[in-house]
Amino acid sequence: MGRDRRAPARPLRGGRRDGAHPAARAIVAPGAVTVAGRDVRVAAVVVAWREPGATLEAVASLLASTIAFEPILCVAQEYEPDDLDALERALRGHEVIALADNIGFAAAVNLAMGRALAMGADWVLLLNNDATIDPTCVDRCLVEAARHHRVAAVGPAVAYAHDPSRLWFAGAAHSRRLALVWHRGHFARPGNVPASADSDYIPGCCVLVSAAAWRDVGPLREDFFMYYEDAEWGERARARGWHLRYLGELLCLHAMALSSGQDGSRLLAESAAYYLERNPLRYARDTPGPLLRLSRTAGVLTVWTGYNLTRIRPSQWATVGWAVAQGIRDGWNGTMGRRQADDRAPRRAGATGER
């Protein structure tokens, strides 16, 4: 599936940086922090599809963290040799997993999570390569997790990178009956960040995941390829008695789905339209029990499809509208994995992340 390219090792950083958040936990060893009276090891995973410049910015924000990750794992998909070399130089002492093909966000996360857990991580931060974090982000998330019982994941408030005055995520809801998902606090001002609370799911853009929960709940659904896998994982986690916590502090900026061509806009690009239509429908169709399956399927095909259709630019109805129709067809029939049209698509500049 790919090859590991590990940069020459050097000691990871330790100690607290000047100007760290006063609530940050003290580092006791590289990659280990003290939380609730015990030492925990924290790793980080960055999933990248092309766009090396954005990936380097995400990595730089991790390296500036008030804790030292052990290790940072970057899954670099479809990278040119020179870009891989630059990434390895930036991640000296950590690890780059180079893949010749785009295997999808879910599969890339599962690959890196397996590696991180095998190396002894207690918590793993998942970060999009089009996102950056505040230096105290992981510290604050660990503190939030320690305050509650059986926390599977914690995610902070996230704002748009192109407009930090607007929130992208401040908690999320997942309708059990209609299979609909939405972000709370969307487009709210950062001065009015909603308070911390339980969340039905935490988006994969920036989420600190418990290794114990991951082992109990299982990996992401790889057949989704990208989109909706975080909501589905959150439902499984909650069904097993875990809690997912939204942290009411703005600690992450997100460039927002550049991989699918949205570039911070609510308007859908062709690739995003396909997966956002197909995956919720497949989730609904996979529901055990005829009544709930009917309710979820109806919710997706009426409310969700209707909403997606309002997000198509008039000049792109022929392509994006057709992608929505293909998503309905494949979601209904169970044709999953990477969209065939994406397999034939040429490389293009400005594509980053999988969210």
Coordinates of C-alpha atoms in Angstrom, one line a residue:
M1 CA 0.0 0.0 0.0
G2 CA 2.9 2.3 0.5
R3 CA 6.3 2.7 2.1
D4 CA 7.5 4.3 5.3
R5 CA 10.1 7.0 5.0
R6 CA 11.5 7.8 8.4
A7 CA 13.8 10.8 8.7
P8 CA 17.0 10.6 10.6
A9 CA 16.3 10.5 14.3
R10 CA 17.1 13.3 16.7
P11 CA 15.9 13.8 20.3
L12 CA 12.3 15.1 20.5
R13 CA 11.8 18.4 22.2
G14 CA 10.9 18.6 25.9
G15 CA 10.0 21.2 28.4
R16 CA 7.4 24.0 28.3
R17 CA 7.7 26.8 25.8
D18 CA 7.8 30.4 26.9
G19 CA 4.3 32.0 26.8
A20 CA 2.5 28.6 27.2
H21 CA -1.1 28.7 28.4
P22 CA -1.1 28.7 32.2
A23 CA -3.3 25.6 32.3
A24 CA -0.8 23.6 30.2
R25 CA 0.4 20.3 31.7
A26 CA 4.1 20.0 32.6
I27 CA 6.1 17.6 30.3
V28 CA 7.9 14.8 32.1
A29 CA 9.4 13.1 29.1
P30 CA 9.4 13.6 25.3
G31 CA 5.8 12.8 24.2
A32 CA 4.6 12.2 27.8
V33 CA 2.4 14.6 29.9
T34 CA 0.9 14.4 33.3
V35 CA -2.8 14.4 33.3
A36 CA -5.0 13.6 36.4
G37 CA -1.9 12.3 38.2
R38 CA -0.7 9.9 35.6
D39 CA 1.7 10.1 32.6
V40 CA 0.2 9.8 29.2
R41 CA 1.9 9.6 25.8
V42 CA 0.5 11.7 22.9
A43 CA 1.1 11.2 19.2
A44 CA -0.1 13.3 16.3
V45 CA -1.4 12.2 12.9
V46 CA -1.6 14.4 9.8
V47 CA -3.3 13.1 6.7
A48 CA -2.1 14.9 3.6
W49 CA -3.2 14.6 0.0
R50 CA -0.8 16.8 -2.1
E51 CA -0.5 20.5 -1.3
P52 CA 2.9 20.2 0.6
G53 CA 2.9 23.9 1.5
A54 CA -0.3 23.6 3.6
T55 CA 1.0 20.4 5.2
L56 CA 4.2 22.1 6.3
E57 CA 2.1 24.8 8.0
A58 CA 0.1 22.1 9.8
V59 CA 3.3 20.4 10.9
A60 CA 4.8 23.7 12.1
S61 CA 1.9 24.3 14.3
L62 CA 2.4 20.8 15.8
L63 CA 6.1 21.4 16.4
A64 CA 5.2 24.6 18.2
S65 CA 2.9 22.8 20.7
T66 CA 3.5 23.1 24.4
I67 CA 3.9 19.3 24.5
A68 CA 6.2 17.1 22.4
F69 CA 4.4 14.5 20.4
E70 CA 5.8 11.0 20.3
P71 CA 5.7 10.8 17.4
I72 CA 4.2 13.0 14.7
L73 CA 3.1 10.7 11.8
C74 CA 2.3 12.3 8.5
V75 CA 0.6 10.2 5.8
A76 CA 1.7 11.9 2.6
Q77 CA -0.3 10.7 -0.4
E78 CA 0.7 11.4 -4.0
Y79 CA 3.7 13.6 -3.1
E80 CA 6.6 14.4 -5.4
P81 CA 10.1 13.4 -4.3
D82 CA 11.2 16.9 -3.6
D83 CA 8.1 17.6 -1.5
L84 CA 8.7 14.4 0.5
D85 CA 12.3 15.5 1.2
A86 CA 11.1 18.9 2.5
L87 CA 8.5 17.2 4.7
E88 CA 11.0 14.8 6.1
R89 CA 13.4 17.6 6.9
A90 CA 10.6 19.4 8.8
L91 CA 9.7 16.2 10.6
R92 CA 13.2 15.0 11.5
G93 CA 12.9 12.7 14.4
H94 CA 9.3 11.9 13.5
E95 CA 7.9 9.8 10.6
V96 CA 6.5 10.3 7.1
I97 CA 4.5 7.5 5.6
A98 CA 4.6 8.0 1.8
L99 CA 1.9 6.5 -0.3
A100 CA 1.9 6.6 -4.1
D101 CA -1.9 6.7 -4.3
N102 CA -4.7 8.5 -2.5
I103 CA -6.2 5.7 -0.3
G104 CA -8.7 8.1 1.3
F105 CA -9.0 10.0 4.6
A106 CA -10.4 7.1 6.6
A107 CA -7.9 4.5 5.4
A108 CA -5.0 6.9 5.9
V109 CA -6.2 7.7 9.5
N110 CA -6.6 4.0 10.3
L111 CA -3.1 3.2 9.0
A112 CA -1.4 5.9 11.1
M113 CA -3.6 5.3 14.1
G114 CA -2.5 1.6 14.1
R115 CA 1.1 2.7 13.9
A116 CA 0.7 5.3 16.8
L117 CA -1.0 2.8 19.1
A118 CA 1.6 0.2 18.4
M119 CA 4.2 2.7 19.6
G120 CA 2.4 3.2 22.9
A121 CA 0.3 6.3 22.4
D122 CA -2.5 6.9 25.0
W123 CA -4.0 9.8 23.0
V124 CA -3.6 10.7 19.3
L125 CA -4.3 14.1 17.8
L126 CA -5.8 13.9 14.3
L127 CA -5.2 17.1 12.3
N128 CA -6.0 17.9 8.7
N129 CA -3.2 19.2 6.7
D130 CA -5.2 22.3 5.9
A131 CA -5.6 23.1 9.6
T132 CA -3.3 24.6 12.3
I133 CA -3.6 24.5 16.1
D134 CA -2.8 26.9 18.9
P135 CA 0.2 25.8 20.9
T136 CA -1.9 24.9 23.9
C137 CA -4.6 23.0 22.0
V138 CA -3.6 19.5 23.1
D139 CA -3.0 20.5 26.7
R140 CA -6.4 22.1 26.9
C141 CA -8.1 19.1 25.3
L142 CA -6.3 16.7 27.7
V143 CA -7.5 18.8 30.7
E144 CA -11.1 18.6 29.3
A145 CA -10.9 14.9 28.9
A146 CA -9.6 14.4 32.5
R147 CA -12.7 16.3 33.8
H148 CA -15.2 13.7 32.5
H149 CA -15.7 9.9 32.5
R150 CA -15.0 7.7 29.5
V151 CA -14.1 10.4 27.0
A152 CA -13.4 8.9 23.6
A153 CA -12.5 12.2 21.8
V154 CA -12.2 15.9 22.4
G155 CA -12.2 18.7 19.8
P156 CA -11.9 22.4 20.3
A157 CA -13.9 25.2 18.6
V158 CA -12.6 25.7 15.0
A159 CA -12.8 28.9 12.9
Y160 CA -12.3 29.4 9.2
A161 CA -8.7 30.1 8.3
H162 CA -9.7 32.6 5.6
D163 CA -12.1 34.4 8.0
P164 CA -11.1 33.7 11.7
S165 CA -14.0 36.0 12.7
R166 CA -16.4 33.1 11.9
L167 CA -16.7 29.7 13.6
W168 CA -16.8 26.5 11.6
F169 CA -17.3 24.1 14.5
A170 CA -18.5 24.5 18.0
G171 CA -20.1 21.1 18.7
A172 CA -22.1 18.8 16.4
A173 CA -25.4 17.0 16.3
H174 CA -26.3 13.8 14.5
S175 CA -30.0 13.0 14.1
R176 CA -30.6 9.4 14.9
R177 CA -33.9 9.2 13.0
L178 CA -33.0 11.2 9.9
A179 CA -29.2 10.6 9.7
L180 CA -28.6 14.3 9.3
V181 CA -25.5 16.0 10.7
W182 CA -24.8 19.7 11.5
H183 CA -22.3 21.9 13.3
R184 CA -23.5 24.0 16.2
G185 CA -22.3 27.6 16.3
H186 CA -21.6 27.6 12.6
F187 CA -20.7 31.1 11.5
A188 CA -21.0 32.5 15.0
R189 CA -18.5 35.1 16.1
P190 CA -15.5 33.8 18.1
G191 CA -16.4 36.2 20.9
N192 CA -19.5 34.1 21.4
V193 CA -17.9 30.6 21.4
P194 CA -20.5 28.2 22.9
A195 CA -19.6 26.6 26.2
S196 CA -18.0 23.1 26.4
A197 CA -20.5 20.3 26.1
D198 CA -21.0 16.7 24.9
S199 CA -21.0 16.4 21.1
D200 CA -22.5 13.7 19.0
Y201 CA -19.3 13.6 16.9
I202 CA -16.1 15.5 16.5
P203 CA -14.9 16.3 12.9
G204 CA -11.7 14.7 11.8
C205 CA -10.3 18.2 11.1
C206 CA -8.9 18.5 14.7
V207 CA -9.7 15.8 17.3
L208 CA -7.8 14.2 20.2
V209 CA -8.7 10.5 20.3
S210 CA -8.4 8.1 23.2
A211 CA -6.4 5.0 22.3
A212 CA -8.6 3.0 24.7
A213 CA -11.7 4.2 22.9
W214 CA -10.2 3.5 19.5
R215 CA -9.4 -0.1 20.4
D216 CA -12.9 -0.5 21.8
V217 CA -14.9 1.2 19.1
G218 CA -12.8 0.2 16.1
P219 CA -11.4 2.1 13.1
L220 CA -13.1 4.5 10.7
R221 CA -15.2 3.0 7.9
E222 CA -12.7 3.0 5.0
D223 CA -15.4 2.3 2.4
F224 CA -16.6 5.9 3.0
F225 CA -13.3 7.2 1.6
M226 CA -13.9 10.7 2.9
Y227 CA -16.8 12.5 4.6
Y228 CA -19.3 11.2 7.2
E229 CA -16.9 8.7 8.7
D230 CA -16.4 10.8 11.8
A231 CA -20.2 11.0 12.4
E232 CA -20.5 7.2 12.0
W233 CA -17.6 6.6 14.4
G234 CA -19.1 9.0 16.9
E235 CA -22.4 7.0 16.9
R236 CA -20.6 3.8 17.5
A237 CA -18.6 5.3 20.3
R238 CA -21.7 6.7 22.0
A239 CA -23.5 3.3 21.6
R240 CA -20.6 1.8 23.6
G241 CA -20.9 4.2 26.5
W242 CA -18.2 6.7 25.5
H243 CA -18.6 10.5 25.5
L244 CA -17.3 12.9 22.9
R245 CA -16.5 16.4 24.2
Y246 CA -16.5 19.7 22.4
L247 CA -14.1 22.1 24.1
G248 CA -15.5 25.7 24.1
E249 CA -12.2 27.4 23.3
L250 CA -11.1 28.6 19.8
L251 CA -7.8 26.6 19.3
C252 CA -7.8 25.6 15.6
L253 CA -8.1 27.3 12.2
H254 CA -9.3 25.3 9.2
A255 CA -8.8 26.1 5.5
M256 CA -11.9 24.0 4.9
A257 CA -12.1 21.3 2.3
L258 CA -9.6 22.5 -0.3
S259 CA -9.1 18.9 -1.4
S260 CA -12.6 18.9 -2.8
G261 CA -12.4 22.4 -4.3
Q262 CA -14.6 24.2 -1.9
D263 CA -12.0 26.6 -0.6
G264 CA -14.0 27.8 2.4
S265 CA -17.2 28.2 0.5
R266 CA -20.5 26.6 1.3
L267 CA -20.9 25.8 -2.4
L268 CA -20.1 22.2 -3.3
A269 CA -17.4 21.1 -5.7
E270 CA -18.0 17.9 -7.8
S271 CA -16.0 15.5 -5.6
A272 CA -17.4 16.7 -2.3
A273 CA -21.0 16.6 -3.7
Y274 CA -20.6 13.0 -4.6
Y275 CA -19.2 11.8 -1.2
L276 CA -21.5 14.0 0.9
E277 CA -24.5 12.5 -0.9
R278 CA -23.4 8.9 -1.1
N279 CA -22.0 8.2 2.4
P280 CA -25.0 9.4 4.5
L281 CA -27.3 7.4 2.2
R282 CA -25.2 4.3 2.5
Y283 CA -25.1 4.8 6.3
A284 CA -28.9 5.0 6.3
R285 CA -29.3 1.9 4.0
D286 CA -27.0 -0.1 6.3
T287 CA -29.3 0.6 9.3
P288 CA -30.6 -2.6 11.0
G289 CA -34.3 -2.5 11.5
P290 CA -36.8 -1.6 8.7
L291 CA -38.5 1.4 10.4
L292 CA -35.3 3.2 11.4
R293 CA -33.8 2.4 8.0
L294 CA -36.8 3.9 6.2
S295 CA -36.7 7.0 8.4
R296 CA -33.0 7.6 7.8
T297 CA -33.3 6.9 4.1
A298 CA -36.2 9.3 3.8
G299 CA -34.3 12.0 5.8
V300 CA -31.2 11.8 3.5
L301 CA -33.1 11.7 0.2
T302 CA -35.4 14.6 1.2
V303 CA -33.8 17.0 3.7
W304 CA -30.1 16.3 3.0
T305 CA -30.3 16.0 -0.8
G306 CA -32.4 19.2 -0.9
Y307 CA -29.8 21.0 1.1
N308 CA -27.0 19.8 -1.1
L309 CA -28.8 20.9 -4.2
T310 CA -29.0 24.5 -2.8
R311 CA -25.2 24.4 -2.6
I312 CA -24.6 24.0 -6.3
R313 CA -23.4 27.0 -8.3
P314 CA -25.8 27.6 -11.2
S315 CA -23.0 27.4 -13.7
Q316 CA -22.0 23.9 -12.4
W317 CA -25.3 22.1 -12.4
A318 CA -24.3 19.8 -15.2
T319 CA -21.2 18.5 -13.3
V320 CA -22.0 18.9 -9.6
G321 CA -25.7 18.0 -10.1
W322 CA -24.6 14.9 -11.9
A323 CA -22.2 14.0 -9.0
V324 CA -25.1 14.3 -6.6
A325 CA -27.1 11.9 -8.8
Q326 CA -24.2 9.5 -8.9
G327 CA -23.9 9.7 -5.1
I328 CA -27.5 8.7 -4.7
R329 CA -27.1 5.8 -7.2
D330 CA -23.9 4.4 -5.6
G331 CA -25.1 5.0 -2.0
W332 CA -28.3 3.1 -2.8
N333 CA -26.5 0.2 -4.5
G334 CA -23.6 0.1 -2.1
T335 CA -20.9 1.0 -4.6
M336 CA -18.3 2.4 -2.2
G337 CA -14.6 3.4 -2.0
R338 CA -13.0 6.0 -4.2
R339 CA -15.2 7.5 -6.9
Q340 CA -14.2 6.2 -10.3
A341 CA -14.1 9.7 -11.8
D342 CA -11.6 10.7 -9.2
D343 CA -9.3 7.8 -10.2
R344 CA -9.1 9.4 -13.7
A345 CA -8.8 13.0 -12.5
P346 CA -5.5 14.7 -13.2
R347 CA -3.3 16.2 -10.5
R348 CA -4.2 19.8 -9.8
A349 CA -2.7 22.5 -7.7
G350 CA -4.4 23.8 -4.6
A351 CA -5.7 20.4 -3.4
T352 CA -5.1 19.7 0.2
G353 CA -6.5 17.6 3.0
E354 CA -9.5 15.3 2.8
R355 CA -12.1 17.3 4.6

